[in-house]
PDB file of C-alpha atoms in Angstrom:
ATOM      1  CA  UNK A   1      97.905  48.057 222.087  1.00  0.00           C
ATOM      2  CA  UNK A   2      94.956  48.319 219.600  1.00  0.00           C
ATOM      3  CA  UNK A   3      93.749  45.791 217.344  1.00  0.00           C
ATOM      4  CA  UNK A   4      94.507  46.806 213.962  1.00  0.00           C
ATOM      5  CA  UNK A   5      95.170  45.869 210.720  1.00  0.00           C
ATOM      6  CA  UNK A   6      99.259  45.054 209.974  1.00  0.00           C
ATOM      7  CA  UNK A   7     101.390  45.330 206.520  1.00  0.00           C
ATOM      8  CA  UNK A   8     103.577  42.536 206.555  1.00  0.00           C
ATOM      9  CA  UNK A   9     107.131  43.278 205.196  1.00  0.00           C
ATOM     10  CA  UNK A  10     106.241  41.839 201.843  1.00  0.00           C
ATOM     11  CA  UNK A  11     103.252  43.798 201.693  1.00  0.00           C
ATOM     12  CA  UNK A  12     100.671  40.995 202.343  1.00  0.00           C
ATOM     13  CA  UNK A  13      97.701  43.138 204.985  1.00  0.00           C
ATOM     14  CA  UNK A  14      96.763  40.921 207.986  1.00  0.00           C
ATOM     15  CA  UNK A  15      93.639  41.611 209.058  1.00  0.00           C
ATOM     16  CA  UNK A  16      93.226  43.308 212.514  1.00  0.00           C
ATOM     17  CA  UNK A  17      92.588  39.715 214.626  1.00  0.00           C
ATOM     18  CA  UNK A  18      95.726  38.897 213.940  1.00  0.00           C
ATOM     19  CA  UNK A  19      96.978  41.393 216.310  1.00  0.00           C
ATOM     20  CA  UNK A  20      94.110  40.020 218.740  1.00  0.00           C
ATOM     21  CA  UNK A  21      96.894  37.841 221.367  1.00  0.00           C
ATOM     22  CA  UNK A  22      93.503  34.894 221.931  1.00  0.00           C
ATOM     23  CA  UNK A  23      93.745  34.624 218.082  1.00  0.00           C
ATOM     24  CA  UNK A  24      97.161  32.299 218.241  1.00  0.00           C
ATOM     25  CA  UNK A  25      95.771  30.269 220.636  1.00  0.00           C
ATOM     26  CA  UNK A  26      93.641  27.122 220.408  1.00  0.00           C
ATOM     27  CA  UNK A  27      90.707  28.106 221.191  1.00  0.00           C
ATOM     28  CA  UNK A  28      88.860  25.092 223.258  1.00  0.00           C
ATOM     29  CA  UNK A  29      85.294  26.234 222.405  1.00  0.00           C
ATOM     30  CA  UNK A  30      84.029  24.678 219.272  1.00  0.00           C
ATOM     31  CA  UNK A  31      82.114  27.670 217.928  1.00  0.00           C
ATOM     32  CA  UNK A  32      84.985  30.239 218.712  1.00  0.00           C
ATOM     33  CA  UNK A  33      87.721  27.475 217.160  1.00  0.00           C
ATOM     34  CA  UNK A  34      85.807  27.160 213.582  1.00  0.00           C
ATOM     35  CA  UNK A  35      85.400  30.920 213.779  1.00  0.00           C
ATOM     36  CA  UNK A  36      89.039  31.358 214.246  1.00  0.00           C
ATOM     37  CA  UNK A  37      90.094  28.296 211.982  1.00  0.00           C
ATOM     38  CA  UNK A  38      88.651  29.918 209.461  1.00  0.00           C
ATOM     39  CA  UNK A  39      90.127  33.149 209.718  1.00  0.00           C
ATOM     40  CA  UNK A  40      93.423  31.256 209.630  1.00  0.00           C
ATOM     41  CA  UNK A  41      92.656  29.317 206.647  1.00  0.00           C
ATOM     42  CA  UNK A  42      91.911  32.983 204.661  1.00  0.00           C
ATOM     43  CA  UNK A  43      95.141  34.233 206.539  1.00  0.00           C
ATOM     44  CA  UNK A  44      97.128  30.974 205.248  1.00  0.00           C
ATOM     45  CA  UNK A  45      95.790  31.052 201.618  1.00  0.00           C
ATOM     46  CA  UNK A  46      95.542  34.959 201.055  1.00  0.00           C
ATOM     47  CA  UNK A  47      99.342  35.098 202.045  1.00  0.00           C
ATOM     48  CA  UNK A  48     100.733  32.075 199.813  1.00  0.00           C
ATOM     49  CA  UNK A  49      98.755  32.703 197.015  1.00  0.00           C
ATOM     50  CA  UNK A  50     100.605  37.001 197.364  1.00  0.00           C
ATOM     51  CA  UNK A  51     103.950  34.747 197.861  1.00  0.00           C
ATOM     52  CA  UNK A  52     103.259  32.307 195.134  1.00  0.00           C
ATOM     53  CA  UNK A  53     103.942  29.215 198.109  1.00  0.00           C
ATOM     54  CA  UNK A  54     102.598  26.353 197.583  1.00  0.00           C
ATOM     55  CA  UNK A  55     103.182  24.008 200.768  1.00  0.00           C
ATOM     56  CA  UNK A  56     102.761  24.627 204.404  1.00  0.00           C
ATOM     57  CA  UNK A  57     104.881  22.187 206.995  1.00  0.00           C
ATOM     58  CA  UNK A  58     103.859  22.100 210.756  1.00  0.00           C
ATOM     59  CA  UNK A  59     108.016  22.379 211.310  1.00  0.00           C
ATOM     60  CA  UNK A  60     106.862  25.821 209.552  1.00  0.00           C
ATOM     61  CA  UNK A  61     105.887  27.020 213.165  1.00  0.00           C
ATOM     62  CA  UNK A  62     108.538  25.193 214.877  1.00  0.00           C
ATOM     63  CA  UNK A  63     111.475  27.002 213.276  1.00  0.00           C
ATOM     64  CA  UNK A  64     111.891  31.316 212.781  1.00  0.00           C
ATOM     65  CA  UNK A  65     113.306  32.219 209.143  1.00  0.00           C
ATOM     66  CA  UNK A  66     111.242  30.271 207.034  1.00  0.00           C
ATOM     67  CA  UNK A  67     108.277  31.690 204.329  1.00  0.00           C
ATOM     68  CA  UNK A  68     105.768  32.007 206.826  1.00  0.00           C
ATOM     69  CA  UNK A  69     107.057  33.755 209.891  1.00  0.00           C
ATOM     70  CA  UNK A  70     105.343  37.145 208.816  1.00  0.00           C
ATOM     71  CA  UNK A  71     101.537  35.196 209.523  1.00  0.00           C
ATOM     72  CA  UNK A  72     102.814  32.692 211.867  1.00  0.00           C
ATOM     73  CA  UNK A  73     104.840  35.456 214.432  1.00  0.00           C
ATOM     74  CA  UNK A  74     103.496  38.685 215.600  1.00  0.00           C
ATOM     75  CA  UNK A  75     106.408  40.423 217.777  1.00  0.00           C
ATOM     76  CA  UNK A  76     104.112  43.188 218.401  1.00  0.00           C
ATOM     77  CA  UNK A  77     101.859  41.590 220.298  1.00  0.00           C
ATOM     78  CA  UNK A  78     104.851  38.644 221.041  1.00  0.00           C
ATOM     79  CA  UNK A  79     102.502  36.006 219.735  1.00  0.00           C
ATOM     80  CA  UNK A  80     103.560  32.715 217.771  1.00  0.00           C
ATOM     81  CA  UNK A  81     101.185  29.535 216.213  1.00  0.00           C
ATOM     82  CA  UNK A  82     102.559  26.942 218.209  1.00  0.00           C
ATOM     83  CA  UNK A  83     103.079  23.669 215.574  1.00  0.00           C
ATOM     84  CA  UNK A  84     100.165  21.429 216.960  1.00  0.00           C
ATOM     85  CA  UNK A  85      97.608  24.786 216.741  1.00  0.00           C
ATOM     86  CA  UNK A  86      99.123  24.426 213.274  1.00  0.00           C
ATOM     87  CA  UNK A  87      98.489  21.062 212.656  1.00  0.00           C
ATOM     88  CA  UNK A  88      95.358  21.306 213.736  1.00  0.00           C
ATOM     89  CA  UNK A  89      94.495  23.960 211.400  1.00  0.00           C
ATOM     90  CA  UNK A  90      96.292  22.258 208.174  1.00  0.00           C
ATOM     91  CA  UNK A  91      93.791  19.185 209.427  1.00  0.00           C
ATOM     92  CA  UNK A  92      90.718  21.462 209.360  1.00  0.00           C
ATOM     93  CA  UNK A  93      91.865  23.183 205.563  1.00  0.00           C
ATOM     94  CA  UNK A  94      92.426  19.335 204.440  1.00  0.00           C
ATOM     95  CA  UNK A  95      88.635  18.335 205.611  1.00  0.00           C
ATOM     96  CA  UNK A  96      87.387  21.178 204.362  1.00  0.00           C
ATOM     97  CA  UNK A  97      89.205  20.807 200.732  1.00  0.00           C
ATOM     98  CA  UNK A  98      91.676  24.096 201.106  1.00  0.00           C
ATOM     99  CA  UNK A  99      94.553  21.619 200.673  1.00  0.00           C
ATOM    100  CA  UNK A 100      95.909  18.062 200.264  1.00  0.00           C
ATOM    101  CA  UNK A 101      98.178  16.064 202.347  1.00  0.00           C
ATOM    102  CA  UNK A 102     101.462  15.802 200.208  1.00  0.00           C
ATOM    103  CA  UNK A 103     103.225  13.292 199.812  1.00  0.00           C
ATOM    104  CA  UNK A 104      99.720  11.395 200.751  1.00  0.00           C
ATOM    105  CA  UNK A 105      99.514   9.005 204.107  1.00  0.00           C
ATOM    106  CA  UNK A 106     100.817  11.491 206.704  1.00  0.00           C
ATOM    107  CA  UNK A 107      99.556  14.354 207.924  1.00  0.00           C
ATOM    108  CA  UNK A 108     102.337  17.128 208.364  1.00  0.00           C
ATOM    109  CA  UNK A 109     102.662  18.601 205.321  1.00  0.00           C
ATOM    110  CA  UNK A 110      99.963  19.762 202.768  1.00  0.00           C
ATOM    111  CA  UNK A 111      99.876  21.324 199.448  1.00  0.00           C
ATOM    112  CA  UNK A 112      98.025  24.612 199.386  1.00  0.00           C
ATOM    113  CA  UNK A 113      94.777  25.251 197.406  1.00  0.00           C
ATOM    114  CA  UNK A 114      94.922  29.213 197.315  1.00  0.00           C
ATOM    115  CA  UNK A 115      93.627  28.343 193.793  1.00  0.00           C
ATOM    116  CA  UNK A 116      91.162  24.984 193.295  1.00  0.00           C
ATOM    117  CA  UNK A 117      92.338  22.553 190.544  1.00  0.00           C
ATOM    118  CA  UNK A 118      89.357  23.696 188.532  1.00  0.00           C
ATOM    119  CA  UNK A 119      90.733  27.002 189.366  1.00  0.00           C
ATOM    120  CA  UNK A 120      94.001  26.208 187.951  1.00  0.00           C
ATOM    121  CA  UNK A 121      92.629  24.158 184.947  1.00  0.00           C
ATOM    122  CA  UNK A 122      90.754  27.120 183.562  1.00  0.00           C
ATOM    123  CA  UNK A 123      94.558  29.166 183.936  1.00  0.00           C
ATOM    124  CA  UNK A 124      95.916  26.127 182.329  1.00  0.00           C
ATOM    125  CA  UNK A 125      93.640  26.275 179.466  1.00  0.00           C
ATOM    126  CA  UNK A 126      93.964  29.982 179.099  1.00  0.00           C
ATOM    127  CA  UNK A 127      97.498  30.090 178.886  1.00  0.00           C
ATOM    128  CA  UNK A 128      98.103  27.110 176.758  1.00  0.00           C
ATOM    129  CA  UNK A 129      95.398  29.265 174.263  1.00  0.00           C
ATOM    130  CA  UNK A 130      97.113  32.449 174.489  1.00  0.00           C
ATOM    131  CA  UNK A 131     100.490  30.859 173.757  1.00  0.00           C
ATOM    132  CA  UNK A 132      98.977  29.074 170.409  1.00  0.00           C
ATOM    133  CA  UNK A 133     100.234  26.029 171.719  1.00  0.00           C
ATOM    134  CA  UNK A 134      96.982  23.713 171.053  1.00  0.00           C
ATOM    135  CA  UNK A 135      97.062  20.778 169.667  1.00  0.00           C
ATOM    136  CA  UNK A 136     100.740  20.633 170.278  1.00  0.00           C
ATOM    137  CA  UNK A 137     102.418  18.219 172.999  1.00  0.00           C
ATOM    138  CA  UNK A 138     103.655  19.932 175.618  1.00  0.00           C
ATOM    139  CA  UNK A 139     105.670  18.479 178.630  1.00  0.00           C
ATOM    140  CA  UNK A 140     104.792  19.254 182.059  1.00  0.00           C
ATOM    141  CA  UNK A 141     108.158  20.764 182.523  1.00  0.00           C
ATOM    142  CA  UNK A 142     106.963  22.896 179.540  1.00  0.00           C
ATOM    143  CA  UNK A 143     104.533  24.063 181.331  1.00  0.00           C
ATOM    144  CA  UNK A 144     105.615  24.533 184.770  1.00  0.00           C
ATOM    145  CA  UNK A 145     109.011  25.903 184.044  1.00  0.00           C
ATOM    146  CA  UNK A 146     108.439  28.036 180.438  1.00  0.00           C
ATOM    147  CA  UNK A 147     110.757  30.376 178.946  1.00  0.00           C
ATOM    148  CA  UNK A 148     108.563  33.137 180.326  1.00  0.00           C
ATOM    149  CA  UNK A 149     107.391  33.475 183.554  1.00  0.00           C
ATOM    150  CA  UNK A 150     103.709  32.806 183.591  1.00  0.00           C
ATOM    151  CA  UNK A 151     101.111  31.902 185.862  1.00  0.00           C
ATOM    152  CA  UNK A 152     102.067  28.531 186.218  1.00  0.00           C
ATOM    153  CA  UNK A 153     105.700  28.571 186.672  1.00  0.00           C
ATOM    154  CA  UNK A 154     106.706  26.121 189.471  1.00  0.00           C
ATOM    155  CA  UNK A 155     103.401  24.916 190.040  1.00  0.00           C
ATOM    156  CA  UNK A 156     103.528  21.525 191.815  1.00  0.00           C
ATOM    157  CA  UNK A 157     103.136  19.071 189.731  1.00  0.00           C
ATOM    158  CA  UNK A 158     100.565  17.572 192.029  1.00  0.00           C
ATOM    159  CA  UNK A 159      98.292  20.375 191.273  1.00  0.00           C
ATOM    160  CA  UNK A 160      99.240  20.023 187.635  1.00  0.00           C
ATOM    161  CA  UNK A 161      98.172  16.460 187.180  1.00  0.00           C
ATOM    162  CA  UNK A 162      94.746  17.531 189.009  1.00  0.00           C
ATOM    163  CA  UNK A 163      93.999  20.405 186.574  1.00  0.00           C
ATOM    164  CA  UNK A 164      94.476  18.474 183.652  1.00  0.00           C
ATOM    165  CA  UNK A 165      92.639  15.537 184.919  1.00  0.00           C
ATOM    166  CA  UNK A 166      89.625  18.249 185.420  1.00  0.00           C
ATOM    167  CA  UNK A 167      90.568  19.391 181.264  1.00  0.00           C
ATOM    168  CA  UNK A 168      89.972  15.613 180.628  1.00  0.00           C
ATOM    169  CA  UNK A 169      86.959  14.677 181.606  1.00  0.00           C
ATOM    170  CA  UNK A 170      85.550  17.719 179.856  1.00  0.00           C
ATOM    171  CA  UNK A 171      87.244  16.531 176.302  1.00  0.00           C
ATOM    172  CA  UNK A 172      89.860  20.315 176.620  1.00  0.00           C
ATOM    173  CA  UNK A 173      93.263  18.279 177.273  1.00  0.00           C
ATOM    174  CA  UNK A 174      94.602  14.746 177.055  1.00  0.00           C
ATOM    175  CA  UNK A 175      97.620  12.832 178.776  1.00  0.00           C
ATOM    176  CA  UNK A 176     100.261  11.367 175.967  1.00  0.00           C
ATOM    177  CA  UNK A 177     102.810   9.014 176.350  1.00  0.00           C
ATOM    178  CA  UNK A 178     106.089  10.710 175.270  1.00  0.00           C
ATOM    179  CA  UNK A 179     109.536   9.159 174.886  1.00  0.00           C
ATOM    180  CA  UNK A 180     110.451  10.551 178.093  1.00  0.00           C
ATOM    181  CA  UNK A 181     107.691  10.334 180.410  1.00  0.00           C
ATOM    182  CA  UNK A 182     103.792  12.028 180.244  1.00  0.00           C
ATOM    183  CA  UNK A 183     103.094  15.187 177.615  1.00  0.00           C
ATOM    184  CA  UNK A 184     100.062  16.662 177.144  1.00  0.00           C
ATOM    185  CA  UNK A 185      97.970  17.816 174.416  1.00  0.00           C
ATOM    186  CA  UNK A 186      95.630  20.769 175.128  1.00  0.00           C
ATOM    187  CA  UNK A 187      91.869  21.244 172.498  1.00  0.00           C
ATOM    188  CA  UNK A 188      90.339  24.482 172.441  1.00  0.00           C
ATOM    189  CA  UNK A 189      86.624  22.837 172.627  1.00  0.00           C
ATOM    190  CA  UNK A 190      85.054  20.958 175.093  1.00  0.00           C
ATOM    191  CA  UNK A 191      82.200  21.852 177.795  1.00  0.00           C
ATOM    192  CA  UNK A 192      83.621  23.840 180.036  1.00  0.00           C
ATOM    193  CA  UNK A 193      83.477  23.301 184.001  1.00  0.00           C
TER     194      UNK A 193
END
């Protein structure tokens, strides 16, 4: 079989080493591993960022049917990422600030950074403008569930808290206490990050 590049089913291209079989194997040399690690980490955050997902699991290689079995399965080659290759990696995109353990003290599920918070506070800030909703108190349920789909519908609220704390410290968006938990209130100025 050649090594080529694959459609997934969704319509997400893997790149051709995914259909290299050595590629879903730990790889015990250090060199070849970050090589390969980080091929995985594109692979991981290319895909969930084209399926909007948001966290990866280490049972997410241990069970077939889930979100990921398009990267983490190749039948043509009859391949799979065994869970503690899979840990592994999720340890490597944690250390090197892809993603964040979630919830915090353990270390088999992550939240996904196919966008950085500063990433996702200049979306923030862009969609609260184009809305005309400055100045106005918005809910975080506001903004991750609107009306409309946008951008930021369903985004963790994780993520949420961490782009607003980067619209914060540069004077664009400020935390309110509402009647019923946190709003926020968004200002068009500030220096931007």
């Amino acid at each position: 079989m050649s090594v080529a590049a694959h459609t997934t089913p969704s319509g997400y291209l893997l790149p051709s080493i995914h259909s290299a079989p050595p590629f879903f194997t730990k790889q015990i040399n250090p060199t070849t591993r970050s090589i390969a690690d980080d091929h995985w980490a594109r692979i991981i955050l290319g895909y969930a960022r084209h399926r909007r997902l948001f966290t990866l699991r280490v049972e997410d290689a241990e069970t077939s049917g889930n979100d990921w079995d398009e990267i983490f399965r190749n039948e043509r080659i009859n391949r799979r990422l065994l869970p503690d290759h899979l840990a592994s990696l999720i340890s490597s995109m944690v250390t090197n600030n892809l993603a964040v353990y979630e919830p915090p003290k353990q270390t088999r599920s992550v939240l996904l950074y196919w966008r950085r918070p500063e990433e996702w506070a200049d979306v923030l800030h862009s969609w609260v403008a184009s809305t005309g909703q400055m100045n106005t108190i918005m809910t975080f349920y506001e903004i991750t569930d609107p009306p409309v789909e946008s951008p930021l519908s369903s985004l963790p609220i994780v993520i949420l808290r961490k782009a607003i704390d980067v619209l914060s410290k540069s004077g664009r968006a400020q935390i309110i206490a509402i009647a019923d938990g946190e709003g926020v209130r968004f200002f068009p100025g500030g220096s931007k990050i």
